[in-house]
Amino acid sequence: NAGVTQTPKFQVLKTGQSMTLQCAQDMNHEYMSWYRQDPGMGLRLIHYSVGAGITDQGEVPNGYNVSRSTTEDFPLRLLSAAPSQTSVYFCASSYDQTGGIYEQYFGPGTRLTVT
Amino acid sequence: TQLLEQSPQFLSIQEGENLTVYCNSSSVFSSLQWYRQEPGEGPVLLVTVVTGGEVKKLKRLTFQFGDARKDSSLHITAAQPGDTGLYLCAETGNQFYFGTGTSLTVIP
């Protein structure tokens, strides 16, 4: 099992450019999510999905879109990059460990810089 | 939005010392998880605590959930350089809310 994979590992964008961060998991987990991590801010939830075809907003969704056409893939789209979106992005997949408690597995992250 | 405060923010200790880090909330946790994150990698789940007063041990790490389920602590005995990393607490539920983390450095 590869677990959770993310591409690219590093990316530099100019303000206004768009791009897609890729995330894939091979553990057949229903629940997937995207976080951003900024210094002193911990991890903040951007969007999440409880299954194929179902997505919902997290704490900081503005400027990002997601879709979930398959169980395995959960791409994150930046529509028009802004310097405030400079961050490290983590994708995670989860399963219901016991009675609604989810165990999350994180990918290695994508470090994005917007100039 | 759940507010999770972690303290201390930074901690630097010598190998062999003991330490405790804390996670506090403004409201009751449904359940709480602790993660460790090493530089350049994603967080890795260490433990989940569910019941007030619960204590779980993972080798040299002891996790405690407060009786009122509004706080938790992580105690490391005889810290080793391999314990270096960012320790994050998170409330679990339909959405996860993470604390800001405690950055631990263990000096050989």
GROMACS .gro file of C-alpha atoms in nm:
model
  223
    1ASN     CA    1   0.000   0.000   0.000
    2ALA     CA    2   0.126   0.346  -0.090
    3GLY     CA    3  -0.113   0.504   0.162
    4VAL     CA    4  -0.186   0.869   0.081
    5THR     CA    5   0.013   1.025  -0.202
    6GLN     CA    6   0.029   1.391  -0.295
    7THR     CA    7   0.171   1.564  -0.600
    8PRO     CA    8   0.355   1.787  -0.654
    9LYS     CA    9   0.579   1.809  -0.349
   10PHE     CA   10   0.677   2.170  -0.423
   11GLN     CA   11   0.513   2.434  -0.640
   12VAL     CA   12   0.568   2.804  -0.710
   13LEU     CA   13   0.285   3.002  -0.866
   14LYS     CA   14   0.239   3.361  -0.971
   15THR     CA   15  -0.057   3.556  -0.838
   16GLY     CA   16  -0.366   3.481  -1.046
   17GLN     CA   17  -0.252   3.143  -1.178
   18SER     CA   18  -0.460   2.834  -1.120
   19MET     CA   19  -0.349   2.484  -1.038
   20THR     CA   20  -0.464   2.151  -0.897
   21LEU     CA   21  -0.304   1.969  -0.607
   22GLN     CA   22  -0.346   1.597  -0.647
   23CYS     CA   23  -0.428   1.352  -0.369
   24ALA     CA   24  -0.484   0.978  -0.397
   25GLN     CA   25  -0.529   0.697  -0.145
   26ASP     CA   26  -0.532   0.321  -0.191
   27MET     CA   27  -0.686   0.221   0.143
   28ASN     CA   28  -1.050   0.240   0.029
   29HIS     CA   29  -1.126   0.507   0.290
   30GLU     CA   30  -1.453   0.690   0.252
   31TYR     CA   31  -1.350   1.009   0.429
   32MET     CA   32  -1.090   1.243   0.276
   33SER     CA   33  -0.991   1.596   0.366
   34TRP     CA   34  -0.759   1.882   0.278
   35TYR     CA   35  -0.577   2.098   0.533
   36ARG     CA   36  -0.340   2.389   0.517
   37GLN     CA   37  -0.068   2.440   0.774
   38ASP     CA   38   0.074   2.783   0.846
   39PRO     CA   39   0.330   2.877   1.112
   40GLY     CA   40   0.165   2.917   1.452
   41MET     CA   41  -0.177   2.821   1.315
   42GLY     CA   42  -0.180   2.443   1.333
   43LEU     CA   43  -0.378   2.256   1.068
   44ARG     CA   44  -0.694   2.415   0.934
   45LEU     CA   45  -0.955   2.221   0.741
   46ILE     CA   46  -1.026   2.350   0.389
   47HIS     CA   47  -1.271   2.096   0.244
   48TYR     CA   48  -1.367   1.739   0.318
   49SER     CA   49  -1.559   1.451   0.162
   50VAL     CA   50  -1.746   1.166   0.327
   51GLY     CA   51  -1.766   0.965   0.006
   52ALA     CA   52  -1.762   0.979  -0.373
   53GLY     CA   53  -1.985   1.258  -0.500
   54ILE     CA   54  -2.011   1.429  -0.160
   55THR     CA   55  -1.803   1.728  -0.052
   56ASP     CA   56  -1.841   1.996   0.213
   57GLN     CA   57  -1.665   2.308   0.332
   58GLY     CA   58  -1.432   2.321   0.627
   59GLU     CA   59  -1.300   2.612   0.827
   60VAL     CA   60  -1.117   2.799   0.546
   61PRO     CA   61  -1.276   2.709   0.208
   62ASN     CA   62  -1.254   3.042   0.024
   63GLY     CA   63  -1.041   3.033  -0.290
   64TYR     CA   64  -1.044   2.653  -0.314
   65ASN     CA   65  -1.261   2.399  -0.495
   66VAL     CA   66  -1.278   2.022  -0.460
   67SER     CA   67  -1.450   1.731  -0.626
   68ARG     CA   68  -1.471   1.360  -0.543
   69SER     CA   69  -1.555   1.154  -0.850
   70THR     CA   70  -1.392   0.836  -0.715
   71THR     CA   71  -1.318   0.694  -0.371
   72GLU     CA   72  -0.943   0.710  -0.442
   73ASP     CA   73  -0.893   1.068  -0.562
   74PHE     CA   74  -0.963   1.405  -0.403
   75PRO     CA   75  -0.801   1.695  -0.595
   76LEU     CA   76  -0.785   2.048  -0.458
   77ARG     CA   77  -0.811   2.335  -0.707
   78LEU     CA   78  -0.682   2.685  -0.656
   79LEU     CA   79  -0.883   2.901  -0.894
   80SER     CA   80  -0.677   3.222  -0.883
   81ALA     CA   81  -0.376   3.194  -0.656
   82ALA     CA   82  -0.307   3.468  -0.401
   83PRO     CA   83  -0.001   3.523  -0.178
   84SER     CA   84  -0.224   3.444   0.124
   85GLN     CA   85  -0.246   3.088  -0.010
   86THR     CA   86   0.125   3.032   0.043
   87SER     CA   87   0.124   2.737   0.279
   88VAL     CA   88   0.188   2.367   0.320
   89TYR     CA   89  -0.110   2.159   0.210
   90PHE     CA   90  -0.189   1.818   0.352
   91CYS     CA   91  -0.437   1.563   0.229
   92ALA     CA   92  -0.569   1.298   0.466
   93SER     CA   93  -0.789   0.994   0.438
   94SER     CA   94  -0.976   0.833   0.725
   95TYR     CA   95  -1.186   0.540   0.825
   96ASP     CA   96  -1.431   0.491   1.108
   97GLN     CA   97  -1.208   0.337   1.374
   98THR     CA   98  -1.483   0.271   1.627
   99GLY     CA   99  -1.829   0.416   1.652
  100GLY     CA  100  -1.773   0.742   1.466
  101ILE     CA  101  -1.410   0.799   1.570
  102TYR     CA  102  -1.197   0.844   1.262
  103GLU     CA  103  -0.829   0.752   1.231
  104GLN     CA  104  -0.661   0.986   0.984
  105TYR     CA  105  -0.368   0.906   0.757
  106PHE     CA  106  -0.185   1.205   0.614
  107GLY     CA  107   0.007   1.247   0.292
  108PRO     CA  108   0.357   1.400   0.283
  109GLY     CA  109   0.233   1.747   0.193
  110THR     CA  110   0.269   1.999  -0.089
  111ARG     CA  111   0.464   2.315  -0.018
  112LEU     CA  112   0.310   2.598  -0.223
  113THR     CA  113   0.454   2.946  -0.268
  114VAL     CA  114   0.255   3.219  -0.443
  115THR     CA  115   0.456   3.522  -0.554
  116THR     CA  116  -1.539   2.658   1.591
  117GLN     CA  117  -1.362   2.466   1.863
  118LEU     CA  118  -1.065   2.656   2.010
  119LEU     CA  119  -0.781   2.425   2.111
  120GLU     CA  120  -0.489   2.581   2.296
  121GLN     CA  121  -0.165   2.393   2.334
  122SER     CA  122   0.114   2.476   2.573
  123PRO     CA  123   0.395   2.532   2.577
  124GLN     CA  124   0.438   2.645   2.217
  125PHE     CA  125   0.808   2.554   2.216
  126LEU     CA  126   1.004   2.319   2.440
  127SER     CA  127   1.374   2.234   2.429
  128ILE     CA  128   1.506   1.975   2.673
  129GLN     CA  129   1.805   1.748   2.728
  130GLU     CA  130   1.791   1.378   2.648
  131GLY     CA  131   1.668   1.182   2.950
  132GLU     CA  132   1.446   1.454   3.092
  133ASN     CA  133   1.071   1.421   3.143
  134LEU     CA  134   0.817   1.662   3.000
  135THR     CA  135   0.446   1.729   2.979
  136VAL     CA  136   0.253   1.918   2.712
  137TYR     CA  137  -0.106   2.030   2.741
  138CYS     CA  138  -0.414   2.071   2.525
  139ASN     CA  139  -0.709   2.275   2.651
  140SER     CA  140  -1.046   2.354   2.502
  141SER     CA  141  -1.313   2.615   2.554
  142SER     CA  142  -1.577   2.341   2.545
  143VAL     CA  143  -1.617   1.969   2.594
  144PHE     CA  144  -1.436   1.735   2.356
  145SER     CA  145  -1.634   1.455   2.197
  146SER     CA  146  -1.306   1.268   2.165
  147LEU     CA  147  -0.947   1.378   2.123
  148GLN     CA  148  -0.648   1.261   1.928
  149TRP     CA  149  -0.275   1.329   1.961
  150TYR     CA  150  -0.048   1.338   1.655
  151ARG     CA  151   0.326   1.376   1.607
  152GLN     CA  152   0.463   1.551   1.300
  153GLU     CA  153   0.828   1.533   1.197
  154PRO     CA  154   0.981   1.804   0.976
  155GLY     CA  155   0.878   1.773   0.612
  156GLU     CA  156   0.620   1.503   0.679
  157GLY     CA  157   0.252   1.473   0.755
  158PRO     CA  158   0.118   1.417   1.109
  159VAL     CA  159   0.101   1.060   1.239
  160LEU     CA  160  -0.171   0.953   1.481
  161LEU     CA  161  -0.043   0.848   1.826
  162VAL     CA  162  -0.360   0.789   2.026
  163THR     CA  163  -0.732   0.851   2.057
  164VAL     CA  164  -0.893   0.919   2.397
  165VAL     CA  165  -1.267   0.909   2.443
  166THR     CA  166  -1.369   0.872   2.807
  167GLY     CA  167  -1.319   1.138   3.077
  168GLY     CA  168  -1.032   1.039   3.308
  169GLU     CA  169  -0.894   0.792   3.056
  170VAL     CA  170  -0.519   0.721   3.063
  171LYS     CA  171  -0.338   0.551   2.776
  172LYS     CA  172   0.027   0.453   2.754
  173LEU     CA  173   0.236   0.412   2.441
  174LYS     CA  174   0.585   0.303   2.549
  175ARG     CA  175   0.734   0.615   2.716
  176LEU     CA  176   0.434   0.834   2.628
  177THR     CA  177   0.138   0.869   2.867
  178PHE     CA  178  -0.180   1.038   2.751
  179GLN     CA  179  -0.446   1.160   2.992
  180PHE     CA  180  -0.794   1.290   2.920
  181GLY     CA  181  -0.939   1.526   3.179
  182ASP     CA  182  -1.238   1.417   3.384
  183ALA     CA  183  -1.451   1.693   3.231
  184ARG     CA  184  -1.319   1.615   2.882
  185LYS     CA  185  -1.203   1.975   2.829
  186ASP     CA  186  -0.831   1.911   2.857
  187SER     CA  187  -0.566   1.653   2.785
  188SER     CA  188  -0.198   1.605   2.855
  189LEU     CA  189   0.088   1.414   2.701
  190HIS     CA  190   0.375   1.312   2.929
  191ILE     CA  191   0.703   1.179   2.790
  192THR     CA  192   0.939   0.995   3.021
  193ALA     CA  193   1.313   0.998   2.956
  194ALA     CA  194   1.289   1.190   2.630
  195GLN     CA  195   1.506   1.079   2.338
  196PRO     CA  196   1.619   1.272   2.028
  197GLY     CA  197   1.375   1.062   1.824
  198ASP     CA  198   1.089   1.227   2.015
  199THR     CA  199   1.172   1.559   1.846
  200GLY     CA  200   0.878   1.691   1.647
  201LEU     CA  201   0.556   1.889   1.654
  202TYR     CA  202   0.288   1.744   1.883
  203LEU     CA  203  -0.067   1.828   1.783
  204CYS     CA  204  -0.395   1.761   1.956
  205ALA     CA  205  -0.718   1.744   1.758
  206GLU     CA  206  -1.083   1.714   1.839
  207THR     CA  207  -1.247   1.449   1.628
  208GLY     CA  208  -1.593   1.454   1.484
  209ASN     CA  209  -1.749   1.527   1.149
  210GLN     CA  210  -1.473   1.785   1.116
  211PHE     CA  211  -1.135   1.784   1.286
  212TYR     CA  212  -1.009   2.088   1.477
  213PHE     CA  213  -0.638   2.096   1.548
  214GLY     CA  214  -0.447   2.285   1.812
  215THR     CA  215  -0.151   2.504   1.718
  216GLY     CA  216   0.096   2.244   1.842
  217THR     CA  217   0.395   2.212   2.074
  218SER     CA  218   0.732   2.202   1.901
  219LEU     CA  219   0.962   1.972   2.099
  220THR     CA  220   1.338   1.952   2.056
  221VAL     CA  221   1.532   1.688   2.248
  222ILE     CA  222   1.903   1.765   2.260
  223PRO     CA  223   2.140   1.466   2.271
   0.00000   0.00000   0.00000
